[in-house]
Structures are given as structure tokens and as C-alpha cells.
Short mmCIF file of C-alpha atoms in Angstrom, two decimals:
data_model
loop_
_atom_site.label_atom_id
_atom_site.label_comp_id
_atom_site.label_asym_id
_atom_site.label_seq_id
_atom_site.Cartn_x
_atom_site.Cartn_y
_atom_site.Cartn_z
CA MET A 137 5.12 25.19 33.50
CA LYS A 138 2.22 26.79 31.85
CA ASN A 139 2.55 24.47 29.01
CA THR A 140 2.70 21.25 30.81
CA ILE A 141 0.00 22.38 32.66
CA VAL A 142 -2.02 22.73 29.92
CA LEU A 143 -0.51 19.80 27.94
CA LEU A 144 -1.89 17.81 31.36
CA ILE A 145 -5.67 19.09 31.45
CA SER A 146 -5.48 18.49 27.58
CA LEU A 147 -4.42 14.97 28.05
CA LEU A 148 -7.34 14.32 30.40
CA VAL A 149 -10.01 16.24 28.57
CA PHE A 150 -8.47 13.98 25.53
CA SER A 151 -8.78 11.02 27.79
CA CYS A 152 -12.59 11.28 28.36
CA GLU A 153 -13.45 12.24 25.18
CA SER A 154 -12.13 10.07 23.66
CA LYS A 155 -13.77 6.39 25.63
CA THR A 156 -16.28 6.35 22.83
CA PHE A 157 -14.08 5.92 19.76
CA GLY A 158 -10.93 4.56 21.23
CA THR A 159 -9.72 1.34 24.26
CA GLY A 160 -8.93 4.14 26.07
CA LYS A 161 -4.80 2.87 26.85
CA PHE A 162 -3.10 5.85 25.31
CA ARG A 163 0.55 6.66 24.64
CA THR A 164 1.93 10.51 24.70
CA PHE A 165 4.52 11.76 23.02
CA GLU A 166 6.73 14.49 21.50
CA PHE A 167 8.11 13.71 17.75
CA THR A 168 10.54 15.80 15.82
CA TYR A 169 10.28 16.29 12.05
CA GLY A 170 13.92 17.65 10.34
CA VAL A 171 15.15 18.37 7.45
CA GLU A 172 18.71 19.90 6.16
CA LEU A 173 18.52 21.40 2.73
CA GLU A 174 21.92 22.06 0.91
CA SER A 175 22.51 25.31 -0.62
CA THR A 176 20.88 25.69 -3.74
CA ASP A 177 23.34 28.30 -4.76
CA GLY A 178 20.30 31.17 -5.44
CA LYS A 179 17.96 28.97 -7.05
CA LYS A 180 14.60 28.64 -6.38
CA LEU A 181 13.99 26.81 -3.30
CA GLU A 182 10.24 25.23 -2.19
CA LEU A 183 9.81 22.14 0.12
CA TRP A 184 6.31 20.31 1.51
CA ILE A 185 6.40 18.85 4.86
CA PRO A 186 2.98 16.72 5.95
CA VAL A 187 1.50 18.53 8.95
CA PRO A 188 0.18 16.15 11.62
CA GLN A 189 -3.78 16.57 12.87
CA SER A 190 -5.92 15.94 15.47
CA SER A 191 -8.30 13.63 15.01
CA VAL A 192 -11.18 11.46 17.90
CA ILE A 193 -8.22 9.27 18.23
CA GLN A 194 -5.20 11.44 17.72
CA SER A 195 -4.24 14.73 19.30
CA ILE A 196 -1.96 17.13 18.08
CA THR A 197 -1.00 19.84 20.55
CA ASP A 198 2.13 22.53 20.81
CA LEU A 199 2.56 21.97 17.07
CA SER A 200 6.19 24.81 16.82
CA ILE A 201 7.80 25.50 13.53
CA ASP A 202 11.73 26.34 13.28
CA ALA A 203 12.12 27.32 9.00
CA GLN A 204 15.20 29.60 10.00
CA GLY A 205 14.08 32.60 8.23
CA MET A 206 12.34 30.83 5.62
CA ASN A 207 9.45 32.03 4.50
CA TYR A 208 6.23 29.66 5.26
CA GLU A 209 2.31 28.88 5.18
CA LEU A 210 0.25 26.25 6.38
CA LYS A 211 -1.63 24.98 3.92
CA ASP A 212 -4.68 23.12 3.57
CA GLU A 213 -4.91 19.20 1.14
CA ASP A 214 -8.70 20.01 0.32
CA PHE A 215 -9.93 16.25 -1.07
CA HIS A 216 -8.45 14.59 2.01
CA GLY A 217 -9.06 17.64 4.96
CA ASN A 218 -4.82 17.16 5.49
CA LYS A 219 -2.86 19.58 6.19
CA TYR A 220 0.68 20.53 5.09
CA LEU A 221 3.98 23.11 5.52
CA TYR A 222 4.61 25.07 2.29
CA ILE A 223 8.53 27.02 1.93
CA LEU A 224 9.22 29.11 -0.77
CA GLU A 225 12.50 30.94 -1.09
CA GLU A 226 12.38 32.95 -3.90
CA ASN A 227 15.89 33.31 -4.37
CA GLY A 228 17.43 29.88 -3.05
CA ILE A 229 19.66 29.39 0.00
CA ASN A 230 23.25 30.18 -0.07
CA GLU A 231 23.76 27.67 3.30
CA SER A 232 22.39 24.75 4.26
CA LYS A 233 19.29 25.15 6.81
CA THR A 234 17.77 22.50 9.05
CA VAL A 235 13.46 22.84 9.34
CA SER A 236 11.83 21.46 12.20
CA MET A 237 8.75 20.66 13.10
CA THR A 238 8.14 19.60 16.81
CA PHE A 239 4.56 18.51 18.21
CA THR A 240 2.79 16.88 20.73
CA VAL A 241 0.98 13.81 19.95
CA VAL A 242 -1.65 11.90 22.63
CA ARG A 243 -2.94 8.91 20.17
CA GLU A 244 -5.37 6.23 21.02
CA GLU A 245 -5.30 2.24 20.41
CA GLN A 246 -7.95 2.46 18.40
CA GLN A 247 -11.05 0.01 17.14
CA ASN A 248 -13.75 1.13 15.04
CA ILE A 249 -14.97 4.66 14.69
CA LYS A 250 -17.45 6.81 14.00
CA ASN A 251 -16.30 9.29 11.64
CA ASN A 252 -19.16 12.26 10.28
CA ASP A 253 -16.90 14.49 8.95
CA VAL A 254 -15.54 11.37 6.53
CA ASP A 255 -17.19 11.74 2.71
CA ASN A 256 -17.74 7.68 2.23
CA GLU A 257 -17.87 8.25 -1.06
CA LYS A 258 -14.67 9.07 -1.31
CA TYR A 259 -13.02 5.93 -0.28
CA LEU A 260 -15.05 4.19 -3.62
CA LYS A 261 -13.06 5.78 -5.90
CA SER A 262 -9.70 4.59 -7.86
CA SER A 263 -6.84 6.48 -7.12
CA ARG A 264 -3.77 6.17 -9.64
CA MET A 265 -1.40 3.39 -8.17
CA VAL A 266 -4.81 1.84 -6.17
CA PRO A 267 -7.00 0.81 -8.70
CA VAL A 268 -10.94 -0.60 -9.03
CA GLY A 269 -12.64 -3.11 -11.27
CA GLN A 270 -10.74 -4.82 -13.54
CA MET A 271 -8.47 -7.95 -12.27
CA PHE A 272 -9.60 -7.01 -8.61
CA LYS A 273 -12.81 -8.64 -10.14
CA ALA A 274 -12.15 -11.38 -10.82
CA VAL A 275 -9.75 -11.73 -7.36
CA ILE A 276 -12.79 -11.94 -6.29
CA GLY A 277 -14.61 -13.96 -7.29
CA GLU A 278 -12.26 -16.38 -8.07
CA ASN A 279 -11.27 -16.51 -4.87
CA ASN A 280 -15.47 -16.37 -3.00
CA LEU A 281 -14.36 -12.84 -2.00
CA LYS A 282 -17.74 -11.29 0.53
CA SER A 283 -18.63 -8.14 1.23
CA ASP A 284 -20.18 -8.89 4.16
CA ASN A 285 -16.95 -11.23 5.09
CA ILE A 286 -13.88 -8.68 4.96
CA ARG A 287 -11.86 -11.11 7.18
CA GLU A 288 -12.02 -14.12 4.73
CA LEU A 289 -10.49 -10.47 2.80
CA TYR A 290 -7.54 -9.68 5.46
CA ASP A 291 -7.11 -13.34 5.21
CA PHE A 292 -6.55 -13.63 1.65
CA VAL A 293 -4.25 -10.53 1.46
CA LEU A 294 -2.39 -12.00 4.19
CA ASN A 295 -1.67 -14.98 2.67
CA GLY A 296 -1.71 -13.83 -0.28
CA MET A 297 1.87 -11.52 0.15
CA HIS A 298 5.13 -11.39 1.41
CA TYR A 299 7.05 -8.50 3.09
CA GLY A 300 10.42 -7.78 1.17
CA LYS A 301 12.84 -5.14 2.23
CA PRO A 302 14.65 -4.10 -1.39
CA THR A 303 17.85 -1.91 -1.37
CA ASP A 304 18.23 0.46 -4.56
CA ASP A 305 21.50 0.47 -6.44
CA LYS A 306 22.03 3.98 -7.24
CA ASN A 307 24.43 3.33 -10.37
CA SER A 308 22.35 1.06 -12.26
CA GLY A 309 18.69 1.30 -10.96
CA ASN A 310 18.21 -1.68 -10.32
CA HIS A 311 15.62 -2.72 -6.75
CA LYS A 312 17.79 -6.05 -4.94
CA TYR A 313 15.79 -7.29 -2.62
CA ILE A 314 17.55 -8.21 0.76
CA HIS A 315 15.06 -10.89 2.78
CA GLY A 316 17.33 -10.16 6.42
CA GLY A 317 17.15 -14.54 6.65
CA LYS A 318 14.43 -15.16 8.68
CA ASN A 319 11.79 -13.49 10.59
CA PRO A 320 12.44 -13.23 13.57
CA LYS A 321 9.03 -13.92 14.59
CA THR A 322 8.50 -17.13 12.81
CA GLY A 323 11.99 -18.22 12.23
CA LYS A 324 10.42 -18.43 8.67
CA GLU A 325 12.42 -17.20 5.84
CA TRP A 326 10.69 -13.84 4.71
CA LEU A 327 11.62 -14.85 1.12
CA PRO A 328 11.70 -18.81 0.53
CA SER A 329 13.19 -19.70 -3.11
CA ASN A 330 10.72 -22.79 -3.29
CA ILE A 331 7.22 -20.35 -4.24
CA THR A 332 6.28 -18.41 -6.22
CA TYR A 333 5.16 -15.15 -5.22
CA GLY A 334 1.11 -13.70 -7.19
CA LEU A 335 -0.90 -14.32 -9.34
CA LYS A 336 2.29 -14.28 -12.05
CA ASN A 337 3.85 -16.72 -10.17
CA LYS A 338 6.98 -14.71 -10.47
CA SER A 339 9.87 -17.00 -8.69
CA LYS A 340 11.94 -15.76 -6.24
CA ASP A 341 14.93 -14.55 -9.00
CA GLU A 342 12.01 -13.34 -11.31
CA LEU A 343 11.17 -10.89 -8.50
CA VAL A 344 13.40 -8.13 -8.84
CA LYS A 345 13.10 -8.13 -13.03
CA SER A 346 9.22 -7.79 -12.59
CA GLN A 347 9.69 -4.23 -11.36
CA LYS A 348 9.88 -1.00 -13.61
CA ASP A 349 9.14 2.85 -12.56
CA ASN A 350 6.04 2.93 -10.21
CA TYR A 351 5.32 -1.36 -10.86
CA SER A 352 7.97 -1.77 -8.10
CA TYR A 353 7.93 -1.90 -4.57
CA GLY A 354 7.23 0.17 -1.38
CA ASN A 355 4.77 2.68 -4.37
CA GLY A 356 0.94 1.54 -2.72
CA ASN A 357 0.43 0.26 -6.75
CA SER A 358 -2.56 -2.43 -6.04
CA ILE A 359 -2.06 -4.19 -9.31
CA TYR A 360 1.87 -4.43 -8.89
CA ALA A 361 0.78 -6.12 -5.53
CA CYS A 362 -1.71 -8.21 -7.01
CA ASP A 363 0.72 -8.97 -9.40
CA ILE A 364 3.72 -10.25 -7.45
CA GLY A 365 2.66 -10.40 -4.31
CA VAL A 366 5.98 -8.73 -3.02
CA GLY A 367 5.89 -5.25 -0.76
CA ASN A 368 5.69 -3.39 1.87
CA CYS A 369 2.70 -1.67 4.05
CA THR A 370 1.87 0.18 0.99
CA ASP A 371 1.01 -2.23 -0.75
CA TYR A 372 -0.04 -4.57 1.64
CA HIS A 373 -3.02 -2.16 2.27
CA SER A 374 -3.44 -0.32 -1.33
CA TYR A 375 -4.06 -3.95 -2.69
CA PHE A 376 -6.66 -4.05 0.33
CA ILE A 377 -8.57 -1.56 -0.73
CA SER A 378 -8.45 -1.72 -4.08
CA LEU A 379 -10.14 -5.11 -3.33
CA SER A 380 -13.30 -3.67 -0.94
CA ARG A 381 -13.42 -0.59 -3.27
CA THR A 382 -14.61 -3.40 -6.06
CA MET A 383 -16.70 -5.14 -3.11
CA GLY A 384 -18.17 -1.73 -2.62
CA VAL A 385 -16.79 -1.16 1.04
CA PRO A 386 -15.60 2.02 1.33
CA ALA A 387 -11.84 1.56 1.97
CA ARG A 388 -9.00 4.76 3.04
CA PHE A 389 -5.69 4.90 3.10
CA HIS A 390 -3.54 6.09 6.41
CA MET A 391 0.26 7.38 6.45
CA GLY A 392 2.21 8.19 9.43
CA PHE A 393 5.45 6.37 11.82
CA PRO A 394 5.52 3.79 14.16
CA ILE A 395 6.97 5.13 17.40
CA PRO A 396 9.03 2.42 18.54
CA SER A 397 9.64 1.14 22.27
CA GLY A 398 11.75 3.65 25.06
CA ASP A 399 11.89 6.39 26.19
CA GLU A 400 13.43 8.70 22.79
CA GLY A 401 15.10 7.97 19.41
CA ILE A 402 15.12 7.44 15.88
CA VAL A 403 11.82 6.81 13.99
CA LYS A 404 13.37 5.15 11.07
CA GLY A 405 11.20 5.43 7.93
CA TYR A 406 6.96 5.73 8.09
CA HIS A 407 4.35 2.94 8.48
CA CYS A 408 1.17 2.89 7.03
CA TRP A 409 -2.26 0.88 7.20
CA ALA A 410 -6.02 0.96 6.04
CA ASP A 411 -9.78 1.36 7.22
CA TYR A 412 -13.22 -0.19 6.37
CA TYR A 413 -16.42 1.22 6.71
CA ILE A 414 -19.57 -1.42 7.90
CA ASP A 415 -22.84 1.09 7.56
CA GLY A 416 -24.28 1.89 10.66
CA LYS A 417 -21.12 0.86 13.10
CA GLY A 418 -18.23 2.99 11.08
CA TRP A 419 -14.58 2.85 10.22
CA TYR A 420 -12.51 -0.44 11.30
CA PRO A 421 -8.85 0.03 11.18
CA VAL A 422 -6.72 -3.00 9.25
CA ASP A 423 -2.54 -3.28 9.78
CA ILE A 424 -2.09 -5.71 7.65
CA SER A 425 1.59 -6.15 6.86
CA GLU A 426 2.61 -5.99 10.27
CA ALA A 427 0.14 -8.75 11.09
CA ASP A 428 2.30 -10.35 8.37
CA LYS A 429 5.57 -9.40 10.58
CA ASP A 430 3.84 -11.06 13.76
CA PRO A 431 1.45 -13.97 13.49
CA ASN A 432 0.48 -13.65 17.73
CA LYS A 433 -1.04 -10.80 16.53
CA ILE A 434 -3.38 -11.02 13.49
CA GLU A 435 -6.16 -11.15 15.47
CA TYR A 436 -5.22 -7.95 17.00
CA PHE A 437 -4.41 -6.06 14.24
CA PHE A 438 -8.27 -6.98 12.47
CA GLY A 439 -10.15 -3.99 13.00
CA THR A 440 -7.26 -2.61 15.76
CA VAL A 441 -3.55 -0.37 15.74
CA ASP A 442 -1.56 0.13 18.58
CA GLU A 443 -1.32 3.24 20.23
CA SER A 444 2.59 3.39 18.43
CA ARG A 445 1.51 5.98 16.11
CA VAL A 446 1.25 8.88 14.72
CA GLU A 447 -1.22 10.10 11.52
CA MET A 448 0.64 12.54 9.44
CA MET A 449 -1.37 11.98 6.26
CA ALA A 450 -5.12 10.39 5.15
CA GLY A 451 -5.47 9.17 1.29
CA ARG A 452 -3.77 9.70 -1.56
CA ASP A 453 -3.57 11.47 -4.81
CA PHE A 454 -2.67 14.86 -3.14
CA ASP A 455 -2.74 18.10 -5.03
CA LEU A 456 0.10 20.07 -3.64
CA PHE A 457 0.04 23.68 -4.17
CA ASN A 458 2.53 24.96 -6.79
CA TYR A 459 4.22 21.29 -7.13
CA SER A 460 4.88 20.23 -9.80
CA SER A 461 4.19 16.26 -10.57
CA ASN A 462 0.97 16.73 -9.08
CA PRO A 463 -0.98 14.00 -7.60
CA VAL A 464 1.10 13.44 -5.00
CA ASN A 465 0.87 9.74 -4.97
CA LEU A 466 2.44 9.44 -1.52
CA PHE A 467 2.86 11.98 0.53
CA ILE A 468 5.12 11.23 4.66
CA TYR A 469 8.73 12.19 3.05
CA PRO A 470 9.77 15.94 2.99
CA LEU A 471 9.03 17.02 -0.73
CA LEU A 472 12.14 19.61 -2.46
CA GLU A 473 11.98 20.92 -5.99
CA ILE A 474 14.72 23.34 -7.21
CA ASP A 475 13.72 26.00 -9.64
CA ASP A 476 10.09 23.83 -10.23
CA LYS A 477 12.27 21.06 -10.63
CA PRO A 478 12.60 17.21 -7.75
CA SER A 479 15.84 17.49 -5.90
CA ASN A 480 17.37 14.86 -3.10
CA LYS A 481 19.29 17.74 -2.21
CA PHE A 482 18.16 17.18 1.59
CA SER A 483 18.39 14.76 4.34
CA LYS A 484 15.71 13.88 6.69
CA GLU A 485 15.70 12.81 10.44
CA PHE A 486 12.53 11.85 12.69
CA ARG A 487 12.66 11.97 16.37
CA PHE A 488 10.65 11.29 19.60
CA ARG A 489 10.44 11.36 23.21
CA ASN A 490 8.07 10.06 25.83
CA LEU A 491 5.84 12.47 27.58
CA TRP A 492 4.51 9.95 29.84
CA ARG A 493 7.02 10.31 32.99
CA ILE A 494 6.27 14.17 33.60
CA LEU A 495 2.64 13.17 32.82
CA LYS A 496 2.87 10.83 35.05
CA PHE A 497 5.09 12.69 38.04
CA LEU A 498 2.56 16.11 36.77
CA VAL A 499 -0.62 13.21 38.24
CA GLU A 500 1.01 12.36 41.71
CA ILE A 501 1.32 15.91 42.50
CA ARG A 502 -2.26 16.48 41.31
CA VAL A 503 -2.91 13.36 43.48
CA LYS A 504 -1.64 14.88 46.39
#
């Protein structure tokens, strides 16, 4: 009961304080990030997991970690100001173990915020897969994009990109696009056959053949997104960021999880979005891939992102303690190494549980 009262107080404080930054509409839920590890047969094990932080539009409380006796530390990622969990077992594990990280989230619907803790200059520079200049100067010139009209840039990326869903053939390593028929929001094909895609004007049949290594779907490679014009949220927003920064507008990458409707359940995968900075006004969020899925929300997702999400990491190219493949391009799922080599000997599960009904009950008691 004590923890519940503390939670209620923190929510009321958060709600009052956050009026300056958001709309006052928020969602409260518990999130569990679970990783099941296989036995390493005595070989050294290292695991890295992103850890969310509180901000002006997100409150993280009651963080608890169960590593089943394994040694862990909370580490700082200094360049962007993130945190992560690091587990080291020098002698490995000889049986399966589950790492569970649970926390409470109060997430507010976000509009523009003034965040004095952010160094804007950092977000004008290139990262490995989000370069500045090069081909993007030509794109900006050819399409008459201007730094004082980000809405035109938003629309340009929205109209130029297409949402594709590939599946990996683990035997061959080839990417195969599956479009799942029609977008239920529009009734149109996700990837029509009668158009070409990207600046390279690829046909639908050529999309799969165009992919190689990191020049492929879902890596947040803005050159790939520009060339091919098909991707997921990482590709849409990386393209947007490269164009923004090339025009001298700071822009950031955010990665987390979307929270489904309903009282509880499984979260199937990650989501990402971006924001850009306007002098004297602050940071404005955009969610271009979600706008592409639902045209009725095109206006909404330019300058607003909903409260049904939790942010885990901001930025790109992370240097993680003792990780053998730094910098890390995207960091949302667990990273595992066995004897200093990447490993996929784990399974992951993400779950949520709404806390609103509990809060409503407590508020009613408080009022009485």
C-alpha cells in the first residue's frame, strides 16, 4: 500500500509539473522487459539492456531488476545521457536464467518542449548511418525544402517513403518483403506494383535485391531510405533527421516501445520517432511512419506524439562499456556476448499492465 500511495503522489506531482511541457493527457502503466538466457556452458557472459529515464514528459518510478543472482550494474551512456544495465558473469551460466526489469511509467502526450539539458549542437552532426550533407543537399535543393518550413520536410518524407514489412530467411540471409495485403486504414496496398520506389526508382521486385548488410530495411540508414524509399520507423526518421541537420536544424532520434490499447498484454516490438529544434520555441516531435499508416493522423503527428509509449533511449551510435562492437547503431533489444562474441542465445518478451484503474480507485478514496 505504501508503494501505491507514493506512486499516486508522484503521479499527481508529475501531472501538475508537466502542464508546461505537454497537453495534460497521460497514461500510466507498468512495463516489464524480460530476457531469458540460455546456458553458456561456463563461457563468459555479458549482457546489455537499455534502461529508461524520467524526463519532462515521462516519469519512471519503482524500477526493479531481478537478475537471478547474476552480477549487474547500471551504467551511464555519456554522450546522449542515457542509462543501461550491464551484466557480467566471468564464468558464465550453466543453466537458463531470466533477467526481468520492471518499472512504472507515467507518459504524457507530448508537444513542443523546452529542454535546456540538451546540447543542440550535438544534433547537427553526422552519425554513422545518419550522415549530413552529401546527397541530402541535392535532395533539399531539387525539392526546394527550407529550414523555416519543417512541415514541408515532414510531408516530403511522408510522401516519399513507403511502409514495408520484410521477413528474414535465416537459411539464405535474404530479405523478403511481405506487405500483408492492404493497409486497413486506407484500403490501399502497402507496396503497390505499379510504382517505383526511392530516388533510384526501384520496382517492387527490385526492393529485396537492393538490400545488403546495413544498407537494408530497419537499420535506420538514411542513405538507404533515400535511395530505396521503403522501410520502417527507423528509416523514415533517419531520413528526416539527415535532411533536417543538413539544413542546419537540430534533430534527434528517439527509441522505445508502443503501448497497445487494453488493460494488459504483450508489446510486440519497438517503435521510434524524432524531434527537431526551433530557436526560442524548443523541440517539436514528429512520428512520420505512424502518420503514413493512418492518414487521418497526419496533422496530429506533426508536432504531437501520443502518450501510449515509453522512451528507452535517445540518440544513435552508443559506446557501451566493454562491448566489442562499439558504437551501437540502435539500442532497444538486448545485446549479448559470449566469450566476447555476439550471440543470439536468448529470447525476449515485453509486457505492460495499465495502472489507471488502481489510480482512479485511490483518487476516489482520496476525494471521499
